[in-house]
Amino acid sequence: MKILIIGKGGREHAMLKACQKSKLVEKIYVLPGNCKMDGATKVDIDMYDIEKIKNFAIKENIDLTIVGPADVLALGIKDEFNKNGLRLFGPTKSATRIESSRYFTKQLMEKLKIPTTKYVVFTDREQALKFVSGIEKFPVTIKIDSIPKNMGIFIARSNKMATDIVNEIFDENENSKILVEEFIIGKEFSIFALVKNSKVYPLQIVKDYKRTSDSDDAEHTGGMGACSPVAKITDNEIEQVVEKILKPMAKSMYEDGYGFEGFLYGEIVVTKDGIKVLSFNARLGDPEAEVLLPRLESDFVQNILDVMDDKEPEIKWNDEVCVGVVLASNGYPSKEKCQDKINLVPIESNICFMGVEEKNNELYAKGGRNLIVTAMAKDFEKARELAYRDIEKLKSDSFFYREDVGKF
């Protein structure tokens, strides 16, 4: 089989490594990929140019395409591939609304009585400012409705902070839609599933570390590390999420005519008042994929094909713990990012590369998150020890990492 992976970050690098283990695969293309995705043919096409990607897939007789980024899915690449008889594992443009519109998803959860955070939605700056200036209980979460260039999620801890965030969002786009949500505390985890229409096949759970540090005022990021499985989450809690959240959501989208084929991803919090959903996504997470896929013992490509072909996939996992720690450039996420040389020395742990580029045979940072070091062991303590030992070898004064990944 010929496989095409669309994306260029750590998630796509993890997908590449999983596909390379498959007995079905003869050749893998990454579009556009990055300079450290060894063993794949890199395709120099803009990943947002759906027409050119479609033509490439036809020309090269691609058997299966797997998409990483949600904003590519939101352009309707699945729809275009379907029209041309090309197989792509990912949702259609309409089904991707589960991630591309947070308000749409909130409405769907309300309809299904899926517990989620309380929220208010605004499309008018002045109304939003009036509301946040009167909030008495902090913190609150402010989210941009659509998929923005950054994560579009902000934690406000005062009226002034909330006002500044609202103004910043509307200054950038006067037509913005925002959600102001309650901030909830509890045991957090992400759950993923392979889905086709109403059929849901759960994968393992993951904990993502979103902020730059464990400080209350640390900035929200795309993720500074992850671990799988997740300590202190019970089998009963996982079963509740699958049966009362994932399956009803997939069934409803199918019955409403959206359908869904791809990775479904829920961000969950177990609070003192019960389980609540923070959000849904239409893809594998990043950096969650980097700690999830190394634990997969079954054939990743075969599992996907079985779901697409309406067969029961035989999904198998190892019993080990995987901990992943991201190395990010100073300034990430909101300030000017340092783009210095990365001290790439031999290490024992696995690396998935994110924002990097080669110059004169040396590796440099290109973006905010540069790479993730992942290590597997029989327990969290040993996996943490291995991952942190190796990421310390790669660190220099131009980079930083979070120090509590995998600590419970």
Tab-separated table of C-alpha atoms in Angstrom:
chain	number	residue	atom	x	y	z
A	1	MET	CA	0.000	0.000	0.000
A	2	LYS	CA	0.937	3.621	-0.541
A	3	ILE	CA	0.129	5.889	2.400
A	4	LEU	CA	-0.090	9.694	2.400
A	5	ILE	CA	0.158	11.526	5.741
A	6	ILE	CA	-0.827	15.195	5.707
A	7	GLY	CA	0.837	17.470	8.258
A	8	LYS	CA	4.301	18.418	9.459
A	9	GLY	CA	4.452	18.145	13.249
A	10	GLY	CA	5.020	15.660	16.019
A	11	ARG	CA	1.598	14.045	15.607
A	12	GLU	CA	2.305	13.294	11.959
A	13	HIS	CA	5.780	12.019	12.836
A	14	ALA	CA	4.157	9.614	15.317
A	15	MET	CA	1.684	8.535	12.618
A	16	LEU	CA	4.602	7.924	10.259
A	17	LYS	CA	6.361	5.717	12.797
A	18	ALA	CA	3.137	3.768	13.416
A	19	CYS	CA	2.581	3.276	9.675
A	20	GLN	CA	6.192	2.148	9.204
A	21	LYS	CA	5.462	-0.801	11.519
A	22	SER	CA	2.561	-1.998	9.342
A	23	LYS	CA	3.047	-5.105	7.240
A	24	LEU	CA	0.647	-3.634	4.665
A	25	VAL	CA	2.714	-0.570	3.797
A	26	GLU	CA	5.168	-0.348	0.907
A	27	LYS	CA	5.702	3.421	0.630
A	28	ILE	CA	4.812	6.461	2.749
A	29	TYR	CA	4.566	10.083	1.642
A	30	VAL	CA	4.389	13.018	4.067
A	31	LEU	CA	2.906	16.304	2.878
A	32	PRO	CA	4.719	18.537	3.571
A	33	GLY	CA	6.383	16.733	6.494
A	34	ASN	CA	9.512	18.050	8.161
A	35	CYS	CA	13.218	17.500	7.607
A	36	LYS	CA	13.507	14.814	10.308
A	37	MET	CA	10.724	12.520	9.098
A	38	ASP	CA	13.138	9.844	7.949
A	39	GLY	CA	11.985	6.947	5.825
A	40	ALA	CA	9.201	8.868	4.067
A	41	THR	CA	9.077	10.728	0.772
A	42	LYS	CA	8.422	14.408	1.434
A	43	VAL	CA	5.963	16.175	-0.860
A	44	ASP	CA	6.476	19.890	-1.451
A	45	ILE	CA	2.810	20.900	-1.723
A	46	ASP	CA	0.957	23.370	0.498
A	47	MET	CA	-1.181	21.243	2.820
A	48	TYR	CA	-4.051	23.714	2.408
A	49	ASP	CA	-4.114	23.340	-1.402
A	50	ILE	CA	-6.753	20.628	-1.596
A	51	GLU	CA	-6.843	20.547	-5.413
A	52	LYS	CA	-3.110	19.902	-5.714
A	53	ILE	CA	-3.186	17.278	-2.959
A	54	LYS	CA	-6.058	15.477	-4.691
A	55	ASN	CA	-4.193	15.505	-8.005
A	56	PHE	CA	-1.053	14.172	-6.315
A	57	ALA	CA	-3.024	11.336	-4.694
A	58	ILE	CA	-4.527	10.390	-8.056
A	59	LYS	CA	-1.187	10.559	-9.875
A	60	GLU	CA	0.657	8.446	-7.275
A	61	ASN	CA	-2.196	5.964	-6.755
A	62	ILE	CA	-2.351	6.625	-3.031
A	63	ASP	CA	-4.273	3.858	-1.250
A	64	LEU	CA	-4.933	5.639	2.046
A	65	THR	CA	-4.575	9.228	3.242
A	66	ILE	CA	-4.458	10.155	6.942
A	67	VAL	CA	-4.861	13.813	7.926
A	68	GLY	CA	-3.351	15.330	11.054
A	69	PRO	CA	-4.447	19.003	11.326
A	70	ALA	CA	-8.085	19.911	11.904
A	71	ASP	CA	-7.875	23.047	9.764
A	72	VAL	CA	-7.083	20.885	6.724
A	73	LEU	CA	-10.108	18.694	7.482
A	74	ALA	CA	-12.237	21.833	7.892
A	75	LEU	CA	-11.471	22.795	4.281
A	76	GLY	CA	-13.353	19.723	3.057
A	77	ILE	CA	-10.483	17.509	1.904
A	78	LYS	CA	-12.506	14.403	2.749
A	79	ASP	CA	-15.380	15.579	0.551
A	80	GLU	CA	-13.032	16.221	-2.368
A	81	PHE	CA	-11.349	12.840	-1.985
A	82	ASN	CA	-14.727	11.084	-1.793
A	83	LYS	CA	-15.794	12.673	-5.084
A	84	ASN	CA	-12.706	11.213	-6.744
A	85	GLY	CA	-12.870	7.726	-5.243
A	86	LEU	CA	-9.859	8.307	-2.977
A	87	ARG	CA	-9.736	6.784	0.502
A	88	LEU	CA	-9.081	9.222	3.346
A	89	PHE	CA	-9.536	8.545	7.047
A	90	GLY	CA	-11.009	11.713	8.471
A	91	PRO	CA	-14.368	13.489	8.704
A	92	THR	CA	-16.120	15.559	6.061
A	93	LYS	CA	-16.243	19.349	6.275
A	94	SER	CA	-19.678	19.263	7.896
A	95	ALA	CA	-18.639	16.608	10.434
A	96	THR	CA	-15.454	18.527	11.267
A	97	ARG	CA	-17.719	21.231	12.698
A	98	ILE	CA	-17.499	19.268	15.926
A	99	GLU	CA	-14.103	20.971	16.245
A	100	SER	CA	-14.256	23.910	13.833
A	101	SER	CA	-17.217	25.446	15.718
A	102	ARG	CA	-17.154	25.200	19.483
A	103	TYR	CA	-20.640	26.724	19.625
A	104	PHE	CA	-22.011	24.052	17.279
A	105	THR	CA	-20.583	21.374	19.560
A	106	LYS	CA	-22.002	23.013	22.682
A	107	GLN	CA	-25.457	23.045	21.068
A	108	LEU	CA	-25.097	19.382	20.129
A	109	MET	CA	-24.076	18.449	23.670
A	110	GLU	CA	-27.044	20.360	25.091
A	111	LYS	CA	-29.378	18.502	22.730
A	112	LEU	CA	-27.924	15.145	23.839
A	113	LYS	CA	-27.807	16.172	27.515
A	114	ILE	CA	-24.058	15.522	27.583
A	115	PRO	CA	-22.696	17.394	30.618
A	116	THR	CA	-20.406	20.277	29.687
A	117	THR	CA	-19.294	23.616	31.076
A	118	LYS	CA	-21.764	26.495	31.382
A	119	TYR	CA	-21.154	29.182	28.768
A	120	VAL	CA	-22.374	32.368	27.114
A	121	VAL	CA	-21.740	33.145	23.433
A	122	PHE	CA	-21.075	36.603	21.952
A	123	THR	CA	-20.647	38.044	18.473
A	124	ASP	CA	-20.733	41.672	19.616
A	125	ARG	CA	-17.700	43.237	21.282
A	126	GLU	CA	-19.621	45.653	23.479
A	127	GLN	CA	-21.984	42.990	24.795
A	128	ALA	CA	-19.026	40.726	25.567
A	129	LEU	CA	-17.188	43.536	27.364
A	130	LYS	CA	-20.265	44.385	29.412
A	131	PHE	CA	-20.630	40.737	30.442
A	132	VAL	CA	-16.997	40.110	31.443
A	133	SER	CA	-16.786	43.407	33.348
A	134	GLY	CA	-19.586	42.142	35.602
A	135	ILE	CA	-18.138	38.680	36.314
A	136	GLU	CA	-17.590	38.145	40.022
A	137	LYS	CA	-16.115	34.645	40.109
A	138	PHE	CA	-12.763	33.911	38.462
A	139	PRO	CA	-11.042	32.310	36.669
A	140	VAL	CA	-13.119	31.962	33.495
A	141	THR	CA	-12.223	30.493	30.115
A	142	ILE	CA	-12.625	32.544	26.930
A	143	LYS	CA	-12.602	30.641	23.634
A	144	ILE	CA	-12.724	31.678	20.002
A	145	ASP	CA	-15.481	29.714	18.258
A	146	SER	CA	-13.561	28.738	15.119
A	147	ILE	CA	-10.135	27.137	14.591
A	148	PRO	CA	-7.685	30.041	14.973
A	149	LYS	CA	-3.966	30.119	14.172
A	150	ASN	CA	-3.218	29.729	17.870
A	151	MET	CA	-5.281	27.561	20.201
A	152	GLY	CA	-7.837	30.330	20.732
A	153	ILE	CA	-8.234	29.459	24.431
A	154	PHE	CA	-7.518	31.992	27.168
A	155	ILE	CA	-7.802	31.834	30.969
A	156	ALA	CA	-8.892	35.139	32.534
A	157	ARG	CA	-8.263	35.651	36.256
A	158	SER	CA	-9.704	39.167	36.651
A	159	ASN	CA	-12.166	41.557	35.024
A	160	LYS	CA	-9.305	43.540	33.505
A	161	MET	CA	-7.682	40.411	32.103
A	162	ALA	CA	-10.993	39.259	30.607
A	163	THR	CA	-11.578	42.716	29.087
A	164	ASP	CA	-8.095	42.736	27.547
A	165	ILE	CA	-8.618	39.263	26.052
A	166	VAL	CA	-11.978	40.208	24.533
A	167	ASN	CA	-10.532	43.386	23.013
A	168	GLU	CA	-7.534	41.523	21.645
A	169	ILE	CA	-9.767	38.944	19.946
A	170	PHE	CA	-12.082	41.532	18.378
A	171	ASP	CA	-9.169	43.781	17.392
A	172	GLU	CA	-7.784	40.905	15.339
A	173	ASN	CA	-11.176	40.012	13.842
A	174	GLU	CA	-14.194	42.243	14.392
A	175	ASN	CA	-16.449	39.406	13.195
A	176	SER	CA	-15.293	37.019	15.908
A	177	LYS	CA	-17.601	34.745	17.849
A	178	ILE	CA	-16.468	33.919	21.383
A	179	LEU	CA	-17.594	31.689	24.215
A	180	VAL	CA	-17.120	32.690	27.846
A	181	GLU	CA	-17.160	29.497	29.911
A	182	GLU	CA	-16.966	28.503	33.522
A	183	PHE	CA	-13.574	27.236	34.636
A	184	ILE	CA	-13.764	23.757	36.128
A	185	ILE	CA	-11.294	21.725	38.158
A	186	GLY	CA	-10.927	17.967	38.367
A	187	LYS	CA	-9.124	14.955	36.955
A	188	GLU	CA	-8.436	15.739	33.293
A	189	PHE	CA	-7.868	13.293	30.466
A	190	SER	CA	-8.366	12.926	26.738
A	191	ILE	CA	-10.062	9.946	25.148
A	192	PHE	CA	-9.737	8.945	21.511
A	193	ALA	CA	-11.717	6.581	19.319
A	194	LEU	CA	-11.773	5.272	15.775
A	195	VAL	CA	-15.240	6.079	14.459
A	196	LYS	CA	-17.357	5.308	11.441
A	197	ASN	CA	-20.902	6.612	11.592
A	198	SER	CA	-22.445	5.154	14.777
A	199	LYS	CA	-19.639	2.632	15.372
A	200	VAL	CA	-17.146	3.712	18.053
A	201	TYR	CA	-13.922	1.846	18.867
A	202	PRO	CA	-12.191	3.431	21.878
A	203	LEU	CA	-8.421	3.795	22.073
A	204	GLN	CA	-6.391	4.375	25.247
A	205	ILE	CA	-6.671	7.534	27.346
A	206	VAL	CA	-4.044	10.289	27.561
A	207	LYS	CA	-3.285	13.236	29.828
A	208	ASP	CA	-2.113	16.403	28.061
A	209	TYR	CA	-0.244	19.180	29.861
A	210	LYS	CA	-1.593	22.348	28.252
A	211	ARG	CA	0.122	25.157	30.122
A	212	THR	CA	3.764	26.221	29.888
A	213	SER	CA	4.251	25.213	33.541
A	214	ASP	CA	2.198	24.089	36.522
A	215	SER	CA	1.866	27.711	37.702
A	216	ASP	CA	-1.679	29.105	37.864
A	217	ASP	CA	-0.758	32.048	35.637
A	218	ALA	CA	1.110	29.988	33.019
A	219	GLU	CA	0.005	30.454	29.406
A	220	HIS	CA	-2.234	27.996	27.572
A	221	THR	CA	-0.426	26.153	24.747
A	222	GLY	CA	-0.932	23.422	22.190
A	223	GLY	CA	0.503	21.023	24.763
A	224	MET	CA	3.846	20.814	26.598
A	225	GLY	CA	3.789	17.088	27.193
A	226	ALA	CA	1.563	14.057	27.636
A	227	CYS	CA	1.403	10.614	29.182
A	228	SER	CA	-0.572	7.435	28.623
A	229	PRO	CA	-2.307	5.773	30.391
A	230	VAL	CA	-3.574	8.205	33.043
A	231	ALA	CA	-3.259	7.512	36.761
A	232	LYS	CA	-6.296	7.842	39.031
A	233	ILE	CA	-8.844	7.473	36.185
A	234	THR	CA	-10.990	4.402	36.836
A	235	ASP	CA	-12.277	1.844	34.334
A	236	ASN	CA	-15.804	2.856	35.346
A	237	GLU	CA	-15.134	6.506	34.478
A	238	ILE	CA	-13.738	5.503	31.095
A	239	GLU	CA	-16.762	3.282	30.416
A	240	GLN	CA	-19.123	6.138	31.312
A	241	VAL	CA	-17.371	8.441	28.845
A	242	VAL	CA	-17.535	5.856	26.049
A	243	GLU	CA	-21.154	4.814	26.625
A	244	LYS	CA	-22.725	8.135	27.631
A	245	ILE	CA	-20.612	10.626	25.671
A	246	LEU	CA	-18.677	9.233	22.692
A	247	LYS	CA	-21.291	6.785	21.422
A	248	PRO	CA	-24.275	9.189	21.737
A	249	MET	CA	-22.285	11.917	19.977
A	250	ALA	CA	-21.324	9.655	17.061
A	251	LYS	CA	-24.861	8.250	16.803
A	252	SER	CA	-26.420	11.720	16.785
A	253	MET	CA	-24.088	13.026	14.074
A	254	TYR	CA	-24.872	9.960	11.981
A	255	GLU	CA	-28.627	10.328	12.428
A	256	ASP	CA	-28.475	14.075	11.705
A	257	GLY	CA	-26.815	13.383	8.353
A	258	TYR	CA	-23.307	14.574	9.217
A	259	GLY	CA	-21.811	11.140	9.638
A	260	PHE	CA	-18.330	10.786	11.039
A	261	GLU	CA	-15.348	8.745	9.891
A	262	GLY	CA	-12.021	9.364	11.564
A	263	PHE	CA	-10.558	10.018	14.989
A	264	LEU	CA	-12.995	11.377	17.566
A	265	TYR	CA	-11.347	13.020	20.548
A	266	GLY	CA	-12.995	14.226	23.729
A	267	GLU	CA	-11.383	16.384	26.420
A	268	ILE	CA	-12.849	15.235	29.731
A	269	VAL	CA	-12.815	16.477	33.325
A	270	VAL	CA	-13.988	14.357	36.255
A	271	THR	CA	-15.271	16.974	38.721
A	272	LYS	CA	-16.830	16.659	42.178
A	273	ASP	CA	-20.186	17.095	40.373
A	274	GLY	CA	-19.500	14.329	37.859
A	275	ILE	CA	-17.949	13.937	34.411
A	276	LYS	CA	-17.991	16.953	32.089
A	277	VAL	CA	-16.807	17.492	28.516
A	278	LEU	CA	-14.558	20.470	27.802
A	279	SER	CA	-14.558	19.970	24.029
A	280	PHE	CA	-14.594	17.554	21.109
A	281	ASN	CA	-12.033	17.355	18.322
A	282	ALA	CA	-12.009	15.662	14.929
A	283	ARG	CA	-8.433	14.352	14.864
A	284	LEU	CA	-5.664	12.825	16.918
A	285	GLY	CA	-4.196	15.236	19.448
A	286	ASP	CA	-0.705	16.682	19.404
A	287	PRO	CA	1.222	15.798	21.610
A	288	GLU	CA	-1.227	13.042	22.652
A	289	ALA	CA	-0.573	10.966	19.512
A	290	GLU	CA	3.133	10.865	20.337
A	291	VAL	CA	2.509	8.922	23.579
A	292	LEU	CA	-0.574	7.011	22.415
A	293	LEU	CA	0.682	5.402	19.194
A	294	PRO	CA	3.946	3.948	20.618
A	295	ARG	CA	1.766	1.845	22.970
A	296	LEU	CA	-0.217	0.376	20.053
A	297	GLU	CA	0.778	-3.247	19.389
A	298	SER	CA	-1.734	-3.965	16.629
A	299	ASP	CA	-1.306	-2.786	13.032
A	300	PHE	CA	-2.270	0.913	12.904
A	301	VAL	CA	-3.068	0.854	9.186
A	302	GLN	CA	-5.028	-2.406	9.428
A	303	ASN	CA	-7.056	-1.020	12.338
A	304	ILE	CA	-8.001	2.051	10.274
A	305	LEU	CA	-8.871	-0.002	7.185
A	306	ASP	CA	-11.041	-2.361	9.222
A	307	VAL	CA	-13.065	0.564	10.588
A	308	MET	CA	-13.458	2.032	7.095
A	309	ASP	CA	-14.540	-1.383	5.768
A	310	ASP	CA	-17.133	-1.892	8.532
A	311	LYS	CA	-15.112	-4.631	10.203
A	312	GLU	CA	-14.389	-4.991	13.907
A	313	PRO	CA	-10.775	-3.831	14.417
A	314	GLU	CA	-8.508	-5.923	16.643
A	315	ILE	CA	-6.875	-3.144	18.655
A	316	LYS	CA	-4.109	-4.257	21.017
A	317	TRP	CA	-1.976	-2.251	23.469
A	318	ASN	CA	1.077	-2.910	25.563
A	319	ASP	CA	0.929	-2.500	29.345
A	320	GLU	CA	3.697	0.081	29.537
A	321	VAL	CA	3.556	3.758	30.455
A	322	CYS	CA	4.633	6.323	27.859
A	323	VAL	CA	5.708	9.821	28.943
A	324	GLY	CA	6.464	12.580	26.446
A	325	VAL	CA	8.074	15.968	27.178
A	326	VAL	CA	8.061	18.835	24.656
A	327	LEU	CA	11.105	21.025	24.052
A	328	ALA	CA	9.865	24.517	23.136
A	329	SER	CA	11.539	27.737	22.086
A	330	ASN	CA	11.841	30.552	24.599
A	331	GLY	CA	8.962	32.963	23.985
A	332	TYR	CA	6.427	30.243	23.166
A	333	PRO	CA	3.492	30.645	22.859
A	334	SER	CA	2.788	34.388	22.737
A	335	LYS	CA	6.122	36.190	22.368
A	336	GLU	CA	8.730	36.244	19.630
A	337	LYS	CA	10.171	32.752	19.501
A	338	CYS	CA	13.838	31.933	19.639
A	339	GLN	CA	14.895	30.062	16.474
A	340	ASP	CA	18.319	28.842	17.594
A	341	LYS	CA	20.285	25.720	16.847
A	342	ILE	CA	19.072	22.573	18.615
A	343	ASN	CA	21.702	20.578	20.463
A	344	LEU	CA	20.829	17.273	18.788
A	345	VAL	CA	22.955	14.636	20.507
A	346	PRO	CA	22.378	10.862	20.621
A	347	ILE	CA	19.786	9.789	23.204
A	348	GLU	CA	18.094	6.493	24.033
A	349	SER	CA	14.506	7.804	24.037
A	350	ASN	CA	12.321	8.260	20.977
A	351	ILE	CA	11.966	11.712	19.359
A	352	CYS	CA	9.097	13.036	17.263
A	353	PHE	CA	10.068	16.287	15.594
A	354	MET	CA	7.710	19.268	15.419
A	355	GLY	CA	8.886	22.717	14.297
A	356	VAL	CA	12.398	22.200	12.933
A	357	GLU	CA	14.472	22.938	9.850
A	358	GLU	CA	17.965	22.081	8.613
A	359	LYS	CA	20.550	24.737	7.751
A	360	ASN	CA	24.069	23.767	6.680
A	361	ASN	CA	23.540	20.240	8.008
A	362	GLU	CA	22.545	21.565	11.444
A	363	LEU	CA	19.106	21.443	13.062
A	364	TYR	CA	17.339	24.663	14.030
A	365	ALA	CA	14.068	25.529	15.734
A	366	LYS	CA	11.284	26.675	13.435
A	367	GLY	CA	8.229	27.659	15.425
A	368	GLY	CA	7.228	27.268	19.052
A	369	ARG	CA	7.266	23.555	19.862
A	370	ASN	CA	10.331	21.903	18.353
A	371	LEU	CA	10.313	18.241	19.381
A	372	ILE	CA	8.972	15.795	21.930
A	373	VAL	CA	11.045	13.165	23.713
A	374	THR	CA	9.052	10.038	24.606
A	375	ALA	CA	10.056	7.128	26.801
A	376	MET	CA	8.282	3.902	27.759
A	377	ALA	CA	8.681	1.890	30.941
A	378	LYS	CA	6.721	-0.319	33.329
A	379	ASP	CA	5.712	2.596	35.557
A	380	PHE	CA	5.389	6.388	35.550
A	381	GLU	CA	8.460	6.960	37.713
A	382	LYS	CA	10.813	5.102	35.368
A	383	ALA	CA	9.268	6.533	32.177
A	384	ARG	CA	9.626	10.052	33.620
A	385	GLU	CA	13.211	9.386	34.612
A	386	LEU	CA	14.126	8.235	31.093
A	387	ALA	CA	12.338	11.062	29.277
A	388	TYR	CA	13.723	13.824	31.498
A	389	ARG	CA	17.235	12.414	31.451
A	390	ASP	CA	17.250	12.639	27.674
A	391	ILE	CA	15.472	15.960	27.156
A	392	GLU	CA	17.965	17.587	29.517
A	393	LYS	CA	20.708	16.516	27.088
A	394	LEU	CA	18.952	18.409	24.254
A	395	LYS	CA	18.145	21.555	26.220
A	396	SER	CA	20.110	24.811	25.931
A	397	ASP	CA	19.499	28.377	27.143
A	398	SER	CA	17.254	29.007	24.103
A	399	PHE	CA	14.695	26.344	25.010
A	400	PHE	CA	12.521	25.199	27.892
A	401	TYR	CA	10.340	22.284	28.961
A	402	ARG	CA	7.699	21.602	31.580
A	403	GLU	CA	9.016	19.686	34.597
A	404	ASP	CA	5.962	17.830	35.926
A	405	VAL	CA	4.794	15.699	32.990
A	406	GLY	CA	3.674	12.265	34.164
A	407	LYS	CA	3.683	13.264	37.825
A	408	PHE	CA	0.453	12.446	39.700
